[in-house]
Amino acid sequence: MTDQEQRIIDRCKALGIGRCGLGSIRNFIAAAFYHVGLPGTLDADKHVAFNSAIRFATNRIACQGRDGPSIWQSRVISRKALDRSREPDITPAEWAGLVTFEHQDPVLAVQTWIGITPSVSVDDVVLRLLDHPGVVVLREEEQAIDNKFKSSGSPHDRYLSAGIEVVETEEGIAAYFRSIAPRARAIRRRKYHTSFVPFESENSDKITT
């Protein structure tokens, strides 16, 4: 196993992603590379392919390798958004109206990096997305990000400009609200199911499904 493969697995474990989830994330990116490599692919189509793949992969990362709404399942959240969820009288619906899912590493920045880096691989992209996953933030925090960082800039500089502190939790907000029923009934689940297969299972030396 290479150092890069180990880093990918370590980040997946930290974010609650199993082997099946990682396979899904990798496949989104791999499909985009295949698409743009086809003869006659227009530049506009290349943009759409990578833009869509990055967004779908980022959502899958936020949902711990599964399908669902990012704000409820993501383990990566701003300190202020987390604190608001713990307020005693707030409902799931009220909290959802206060937050949004923000790409701390902007989609355009990732696309530009792919375009100017001829040697970039699928796993290079996957690791970058895992290192800087999307973050659930308050809408007011998103609005506070300096305009020059709206679609570019390092994650550190972008969030420093808005005073956003990122924390990684052991569970998504949906799990928290379900633990304090009956308010959890307001949270809907998606119909698609992805099995969680830990990396320690059979063939754990492989990072694909």
PDB file of C-alpha atoms in Angstrom:
ATOM      1  CA  MET A   1       0.000   0.000   0.000  1.00  0.00           C
ATOM      2  CA  THR A   2       1.348   3.433  -0.932  1.00  0.00           C
ATOM      3  CA  ASP A   3       1.524   6.384   1.440  1.00  0.00           C
ATOM      4  CA  GLN A   4      -1.233   8.066  -0.561  1.00  0.00           C
ATOM      5  CA  GLU A   5      -3.535   5.051  -0.277  1.00  0.00           C
ATOM      6  CA  GLN A   6      -2.962   4.934   3.476  1.00  0.00           C
ATOM      7  CA  ARG A   7      -3.732   8.648   3.805  1.00  0.00           C
ATOM      8  CA  ILE A   8      -6.962   8.145   1.872  1.00  0.00           C
ATOM      9  CA  ILE A   9      -8.030   5.299   4.150  1.00  0.00           C
ATOM     10  CA  ASP A  10      -7.097   7.250   7.282  1.00  0.00           C
ATOM     11  CA  ARG A  11      -9.192  10.229   6.185  1.00  0.00           C
ATOM     12  CA  CYS A  12     -12.117   7.966   5.275  1.00  0.00           C
ATOM     13  CA  LYS A  13     -12.036   6.408   8.724  1.00  0.00           C
ATOM     14  CA  ALA A  14     -11.949   9.840  10.355  1.00  0.00           C
ATOM     15  CA  LEU A  15     -15.014  10.898   8.345  1.00  0.00           C
ATOM     16  CA  GLY A  16     -17.000   7.690   8.871  1.00  0.00           C
ATOM     17  CA  ILE A  17     -16.578   6.418   5.302  1.00  0.00           C
ATOM     18  CA  GLY A  18     -16.272   2.685   4.591  1.00  0.00           C
ATOM     19  CA  ARG A  19     -14.890   0.800   1.607  1.00  0.00           C
ATOM     20  CA  CYS A  20     -18.115   0.953  -0.414  1.00  0.00           C
ATOM     21  CA  GLY A  21     -18.364   4.692   0.143  1.00  0.00           C
ATOM     22  CA  LEU A  22     -14.787   5.244  -0.991  1.00  0.00           C
ATOM     23  CA  GLY A  23     -15.460   3.180  -4.097  1.00  0.00           C
ATOM     24  CA  SER A  24     -18.406   5.440  -4.901  1.00  0.00           C
ATOM     25  CA  ILE A  25     -16.343   8.600  -4.364  1.00  0.00           C
ATOM     26  CA  ARG A  26     -13.528   7.323  -6.571  1.00  0.00           C
ATOM     27  CA  ASN A  27     -15.960   6.249  -9.298  1.00  0.00           C
ATOM     28  CA  PHE A  28     -17.456   9.736  -9.583  1.00  0.00           C
ATOM     29  CA  ILE A  29     -13.999  11.209 -10.205  1.00  0.00           C
ATOM     30  CA  ALA A  30     -12.843   8.347 -12.439  1.00  0.00           C
ATOM     31  CA  ALA A  31     -15.949   8.736 -14.613  1.00  0.00           C
ATOM     32  CA  ALA A  32     -15.139  12.418 -15.131  1.00  0.00           C
ATOM     33  CA  PHE A  33     -11.565  11.610 -16.183  1.00  0.00           C
ATOM     34  CA  TYR A  34     -12.914   9.046 -18.644  1.00  0.00           C
ATOM     35  CA  HIS A  35     -15.472  11.517 -20.009  1.00  0.00           C
ATOM     36  CA  VAL A  36     -13.008  14.334 -20.660  1.00  0.00           C
ATOM     37  CA  GLY A  37     -10.591  11.897 -22.290  1.00  0.00           C
ATOM     38  CA  LEU A  38     -13.046  10.855 -24.977  1.00  0.00           C
ATOM     39  CA  PRO A  39     -12.313  12.160 -28.511  1.00  0.00           C
ATOM     40  CA  GLY A  40     -14.326  15.235 -29.409  1.00  0.00           C
ATOM     41  CA  THR A  41     -15.272  16.202 -25.848  1.00  0.00           C
ATOM     42  CA  LEU A  42     -16.021  19.917 -25.828  1.00  0.00           C
ATOM     43  CA  ASP A  43     -14.388  22.216 -23.283  1.00  0.00           C
ATOM     44  CA  ALA A  44     -17.832  23.059 -21.910  1.00  0.00           C
ATOM     45  CA  ASP A  45     -18.530  19.355 -21.436  1.00  0.00           C
ATOM     46  CA  LYS A  46     -15.204  18.892 -19.645  1.00  0.00           C
ATOM     47  CA  HIS A  47     -16.231  21.643 -17.244  1.00  0.00           C
ATOM     48  CA  VAL A  48     -19.587  19.997 -16.571  1.00  0.00           C
ATOM     49  CA  ALA A  49     -18.002  16.564 -16.097  1.00  0.00           C
ATOM     50  CA  PHE A  50     -15.514  17.673 -13.455  1.00  0.00           C
ATOM     51  CA  ASN A  51     -17.858  20.167 -11.817  1.00  0.00           C
ATOM     52  CA  SER A  52     -20.548  17.524 -11.370  1.00  0.00           C
ATOM     53  CA  ALA A  53     -18.103  14.832 -10.253  1.00  0.00           C
ATOM     54  CA  ILE A  54     -16.535  17.053  -7.606  1.00  0.00           C
ATOM     55  CA  ARG A  55     -19.935  18.045  -6.247  1.00  0.00           C
ATOM     56  CA  PHE A  56     -21.253  14.468  -6.155  1.00  0.00           C
ATOM     57  CA  ALA A  57     -18.046  13.174  -4.569  1.00  0.00           C
ATOM     58  CA  THR A  58     -18.103  15.964  -1.992  1.00  0.00           C
ATOM     59  CA  ASN A  59     -21.691  15.113  -1.110  1.00  0.00           C
ATOM     60  CA  ARG A  60     -20.801  11.444  -0.744  1.00  0.00           C
ATOM     61  CA  ILE A  61     -17.940  12.390   1.590  1.00  0.00           C
ATOM     62  CA  ALA A  62     -20.268  14.565   3.665  1.00  0.00           C
ATOM     63  CA  CYS A  63     -22.804  11.739   3.888  1.00  0.00           C
ATOM     64  CA  GLN A  64     -20.169   9.331   5.237  1.00  0.00           C
ATOM     65  CA  GLY A  65     -20.033   7.432   1.954  1.00  0.00           C
ATOM     66  CA  ARG A  66     -23.802   7.145   1.708  1.00  0.00           C
ATOM     67  CA  ASP A  67     -26.636   8.953  -0.038  1.00  0.00           C
ATOM     68  CA  GLY A  68     -28.488  11.806   1.621  1.00  0.00           C
ATOM     69  CA  PRO A  69     -28.605  15.523   2.477  1.00  0.00           C
ATOM     70  CA  SER A  70     -25.180  16.893   3.366  1.00  0.00           C
ATOM     71  CA  ILE A  71     -26.231  19.173   6.211  1.00  0.00           C
ATOM     72  CA  TRP A  72     -27.684  16.307   8.217  1.00  0.00           C
ATOM     73  CA  GLN A  73     -24.995  13.677   7.795  1.00  0.00           C
ATOM     74  CA  SER A  74     -21.726  15.581   7.562  1.00  0.00           C
ATOM     75  CA  ARG A  75     -19.298  15.176  10.441  1.00  0.00           C
ATOM     76  CA  VAL A  76     -17.548  18.386   9.428  1.00  0.00           C
ATOM     77  CA  ILE A  77     -19.236  21.493  10.784  1.00  0.00           C
ATOM     78  CA  SER A  78     -18.434  24.975  11.994  1.00  0.00           C
ATOM     79  CA  ARG A  79     -18.274  25.568  15.730  1.00  0.00           C
ATOM     80  CA  LYS A  80     -21.095  28.112  15.553  1.00  0.00           C
ATOM     81  CA  ALA A  81     -23.394  25.826  13.545  1.00  0.00           C
ATOM     82  CA  LEU A  82     -22.728  23.008  16.013  1.00  0.00           C
ATOM     83  CA  ASP A  83     -23.470  25.265  18.974  1.00  0.00           C
ATOM     84  CA  ARG A  84     -26.786  26.363  17.422  1.00  0.00           C
ATOM     85  CA  SER A  85     -27.870  22.721  17.052  1.00  0.00           C
ATOM     86  CA  ARG A  86     -27.393  22.258  20.803  1.00  0.00           C
ATOM     87  CA  GLU A  87     -29.693  25.093  21.796  1.00  0.00           C
ATOM     88  CA  PRO A  88     -32.457  23.558  23.957  1.00  0.00           C
ATOM     89  CA  ASP A  89     -35.474  24.888  22.090  1.00  0.00           C
ATOM     90  CA  ILE A  90     -34.332  24.680  18.458  1.00  0.00           C
ATOM     91  CA  THR A  91     -36.092  22.241  16.123  1.00  0.00           C
ATOM     92  CA  PRO A  92     -34.459  20.385  13.218  1.00  0.00           C
ATOM     93  CA  ALA A  93     -36.367  22.517  10.721  1.00  0.00           C
ATOM     94  CA  GLU A  94     -35.302  25.749  12.409  1.00  0.00           C
ATOM     95  CA  TRP A  95     -31.662  24.654  12.499  1.00  0.00           C
ATOM     96  CA  ALA A  96     -31.742  23.591   8.841  1.00  0.00           C
ATOM     97  CA  GLY A  97     -32.930  27.054   7.882  1.00  0.00           C
ATOM     98  CA  LEU A  98     -29.878  28.602   9.521  1.00  0.00           C
ATOM     99  CA  VAL A  99     -27.186  26.547   7.803  1.00  0.00           C
ATOM    100  CA  THR A 100     -25.789  25.709   4.384  1.00  0.00           C
ATOM    101  CA  PHE A 101     -23.210  23.323   2.967  1.00  0.00           C
ATOM    102  CA  GLU A 102     -20.048  25.196   1.988  1.00  0.00           C
ATOM    103  CA  HIS A 103     -17.131  23.901  -0.104  1.00  0.00           C
ATOM    104  CA  GLN A 104     -14.128  24.962   1.954  1.00  0.00           C
ATOM    105  CA  ASP A 105     -11.983  24.050  -1.073  1.00  0.00           C
ATOM    106  CA  PRO A 106     -14.022  25.748  -3.841  1.00  0.00           C
ATOM    107  CA  VAL A 107     -15.161  23.566  -6.731  1.00  0.00           C
ATOM    108  CA  LEU A 108     -13.670  26.006  -9.243  1.00  0.00           C
ATOM    109  CA  ALA A 109     -10.317  25.925  -7.442  1.00  0.00           C
ATOM    110  CA  VAL A 110     -10.236  22.116  -7.627  1.00  0.00           C
ATOM    111  CA  GLN A 111     -11.219  22.186 -11.304  1.00  0.00           C
ATOM    112  CA  THR A 112      -8.512  24.729 -12.115  1.00  0.00           C
ATOM    113  CA  TRP A 113      -5.919  22.631 -10.284  1.00  0.00           C
ATOM    114  CA  ILE A 114      -6.921  19.550 -12.289  1.00  0.00           C
ATOM    115  CA  GLY A 115      -6.694  21.506 -15.529  1.00  0.00           C
ATOM    116  CA  ILE A 116      -3.179  22.848 -14.929  1.00  0.00           C
ATOM    117  CA  THR A 117      -1.734  19.650 -13.453  1.00  0.00           C
ATOM    118  CA  PRO A 118      -1.163  17.147 -16.282  1.00  0.00           C
ATOM    119  CA  SER A 119      -0.026  14.374 -13.950  1.00  0.00           C
ATOM    120  CA  VAL A 120      -3.003  14.604 -11.574  1.00  0.00           C
ATOM    121  CA  SER A 121      -4.650  11.244 -10.856  1.00  0.00           C
ATOM    122  CA  VAL A 122      -8.032  10.115  -9.591  1.00  0.00           C
ATOM    123  CA  ASP A 123      -6.583   9.450  -6.145  1.00  0.00           C
ATOM    124  CA  ASP A 124      -4.893  12.873  -6.099  1.00  0.00           C
ATOM    125  CA  VAL A 125      -8.337  14.442  -6.481  1.00  0.00           C
ATOM    126  CA  VAL A 126      -9.957  12.081  -3.981  1.00  0.00           C
ATOM    127  CA  LEU A 127      -7.325  12.857  -1.339  1.00  0.00           C
ATOM    128  CA  ARG A 128      -7.683  16.604  -1.868  1.00  0.00           C
ATOM    129  CA  LEU A 129     -11.444  16.359  -1.360  1.00  0.00           C
ATOM    130  CA  LEU A 130     -10.992  14.213   1.739  1.00  0.00           C
ATOM    131  CA  ASP A 131      -8.389  16.573   3.198  1.00  0.00           C
ATOM    132  CA  HIS A 132     -10.728  19.555   2.791  1.00  0.00           C
ATOM    133  CA  PRO A 133     -14.310  18.245   2.804  1.00  0.00           C
ATOM    134  CA  GLY A 134     -17.359  20.451   2.610  1.00  0.00           C
ATOM    135  CA  VAL A 135     -18.445  22.095   5.847  1.00  0.00           C
ATOM    136  CA  VAL A 136     -21.864  22.788   7.353  1.00  0.00           C
ATOM    137  CA  VAL A 137     -21.773  26.475   8.288  1.00  0.00           C
ATOM    138  CA  LEU A 138     -24.250  29.134   9.317  1.00  0.00           C
ATOM    139  CA  ARG A 139     -25.532  31.133   6.362  1.00  0.00           C
ATOM    140  CA  GLU A 140     -24.202  34.260   8.030  1.00  0.00           C
ATOM    141  CA  GLU A 141     -20.742  32.667   8.160  1.00  0.00           C
ATOM    142  CA  GLU A 142     -20.846  31.888   4.442  1.00  0.00           C
ATOM    143  CA  GLN A 143     -21.824  35.466   3.708  1.00  0.00           C
ATOM    144  CA  ALA A 144     -18.911  36.713   5.823  1.00  0.00           C
ATOM    145  CA  ILE A 145     -16.292  35.025   3.608  1.00  0.00           C
ATOM    146  CA  ASP A 146     -14.247  37.714   1.868  1.00  0.00           C
ATOM    147  CA  ASN A 147     -15.404  38.270  -1.727  1.00  0.00           C
ATOM    148  CA  LYS A 148     -11.931  37.551  -3.071  1.00  0.00           C
ATOM    149  CA  PHE A 149     -12.250  34.045  -1.613  1.00  0.00           C
ATOM    150  CA  LYS A 150     -15.740  33.205  -2.909  1.00  0.00           C
ATOM    151  CA  SER A 151     -14.424  30.824  -5.584  1.00  0.00           C
ATOM    152  CA  SER A 152     -10.705  30.625  -4.895  1.00  0.00           C
ATOM    153  CA  GLY A 153      -8.131  30.746  -2.141  1.00  0.00           C
ATOM    154  CA  SER A 154      -6.883  28.177   0.360  1.00  0.00           C
ATOM    155  CA  PRO A 155      -9.377  26.721   2.840  1.00  0.00           C
ATOM    156  CA  HIS A 156      -7.335  28.244   5.679  1.00  0.00           C
ATOM    157  CA  ASP A 157      -7.371  31.774   4.231  1.00  0.00           C
ATOM    158  CA  ARG A 158     -11.039  31.591   3.250  1.00  0.00           C
ATOM    159  CA  TYR A 159     -12.230  30.610   6.701  1.00  0.00           C
ATOM    160  CA  LEU A 160      -9.779  32.853   8.504  1.00  0.00           C
ATOM    161  CA  SER A 161     -11.350  35.798   6.658  1.00  0.00           C
ATOM    162  CA  ALA A 162     -14.765  34.903   8.106  1.00  0.00           C
ATOM    163  CA  GLY A 163     -13.677  33.639  11.514  1.00  0.00           C
ATOM    164  CA  ILE A 164     -14.996  30.143  10.799  1.00  0.00           C
ATOM    165  CA  GLU A 165     -13.731  27.400  13.105  1.00  0.00           C
ATOM    166  CA  VAL A 166     -14.088  23.890  11.655  1.00  0.00           C
ATOM    167  CA  VAL A 167     -14.624  20.870  13.900  1.00  0.00           C
ATOM    168  CA  GLU A 168     -14.951  17.174  13.053  1.00  0.00           C
ATOM    169  CA  THR A 169     -17.573  15.352  15.120  1.00  0.00           C
ATOM    170  CA  GLU A 170     -18.237  11.661  15.736  1.00  0.00           C
ATOM    171  CA  GLU A 171     -21.698  11.800  14.196  1.00  0.00           C
ATOM    172  CA  GLY A 172     -23.818  13.953  11.909  1.00  0.00           C
ATOM    173  CA  ILE A 173     -26.442  16.363  13.201  1.00  0.00           C
ATOM    174  CA  ALA A 174     -29.241  14.004  12.142  1.00  0.00           C
ATOM    175  CA  ALA A 175     -27.956  11.389  14.577  1.00  0.00           C
ATOM    176  CA  TYR A 176     -27.940  13.980  17.352  1.00  0.00           C
ATOM    177  CA  PHE A 177     -31.521  15.059  16.716  1.00  0.00           C
ATOM    178  CA  ARG A 178     -32.654  11.422  16.501  1.00  0.00           C
ATOM    179  CA  SER A 179     -31.124  10.890  19.936  1.00  0.00           C
ATOM    180  CA  ILE A 180     -33.436  13.507  21.418  1.00  0.00           C
ATOM    181  CA  ALA A 181     -36.717  12.229  19.910  1.00  0.00           C
ATOM    182  CA  PRO A 182     -39.470  13.036  19.108  1.00  0.00           C
ATOM    183  CA  ARG A 183     -38.031  16.016  17.219  1.00  0.00           C
ATOM    184  CA  ALA A 184     -36.098  13.605  15.003  1.00  0.00           C
ATOM    185  CA  ARG A 185     -39.272  12.757  13.095  1.00  0.00           C
ATOM    186  CA  ALA A 186     -38.743  15.939  11.079  1.00  0.00           C
ATOM    187  CA  ILE A 187     -35.636  14.444   9.449  1.00  0.00           C
ATOM    188  CA  ARG A 188     -36.192  12.447   6.279  1.00  0.00           C
ATOM    189  CA  ARG A 189     -34.007   9.651   4.985  1.00  0.00           C
ATOM    190  CA  ARG A 190     -33.090   9.077   1.348  1.00  0.00           C
ATOM    191  CA  LYS A 191     -34.321   5.899  -0.339  1.00  0.00           C
ATOM    192  CA  TYR A 192     -30.909   4.678  -1.508  1.00  0.00           C
ATOM    193  CA  HIS A 193     -28.915   2.444   0.807  1.00  0.00           C
ATOM    194  CA  THR A 194     -25.148   1.965   0.788  1.00  0.00           C
ATOM    195  CA  SER A 195     -23.701  -0.774   2.937  1.00  0.00           C
ATOM    196  CA  PHE A 196     -20.973   0.198   5.362  1.00  0.00           C
ATOM    197  CA  VAL A 197     -17.992  -2.115   4.889  1.00  0.00           C
ATOM    198  CA  PRO A 198     -15.049  -1.334   7.192  1.00  0.00           C
ATOM    199  CA  PHE A 199     -11.547  -1.276   5.772  1.00  0.00           C
ATOM    200  CA  GLU A 200     -10.571  -3.983   8.259  1.00  0.00           C
ATOM    201  CA  SER A 201     -12.811  -6.482   6.449  1.00  0.00           C
ATOM    202  CA  GLU A 202     -11.611  -9.029   3.888  1.00  0.00           C
ATOM    203  CA  ASN A 203      -9.231  -7.621   1.274  1.00  0.00           C
ATOM    204  CA  SER A 204      -8.663  -4.559   3.465  1.00  0.00           C
ATOM    205  CA  ASP A 205      -5.421  -3.914   1.581  1.00  0.00           C
ATOM    206  CA  LYS A 206      -7.442  -2.676  -1.383  1.00  0.00           C
ATOM    207  CA  ILE A 207      -8.983   0.780  -1.346  1.00  0.00           C
ATOM    208  CA  THR A 208     -11.595   0.058  -3.998  1.00  0.00           C
ATOM    209  CA  THR A 209     -14.774  -2.000  -3.739  1.00  0.00           C
TER     210      THR A 209
END
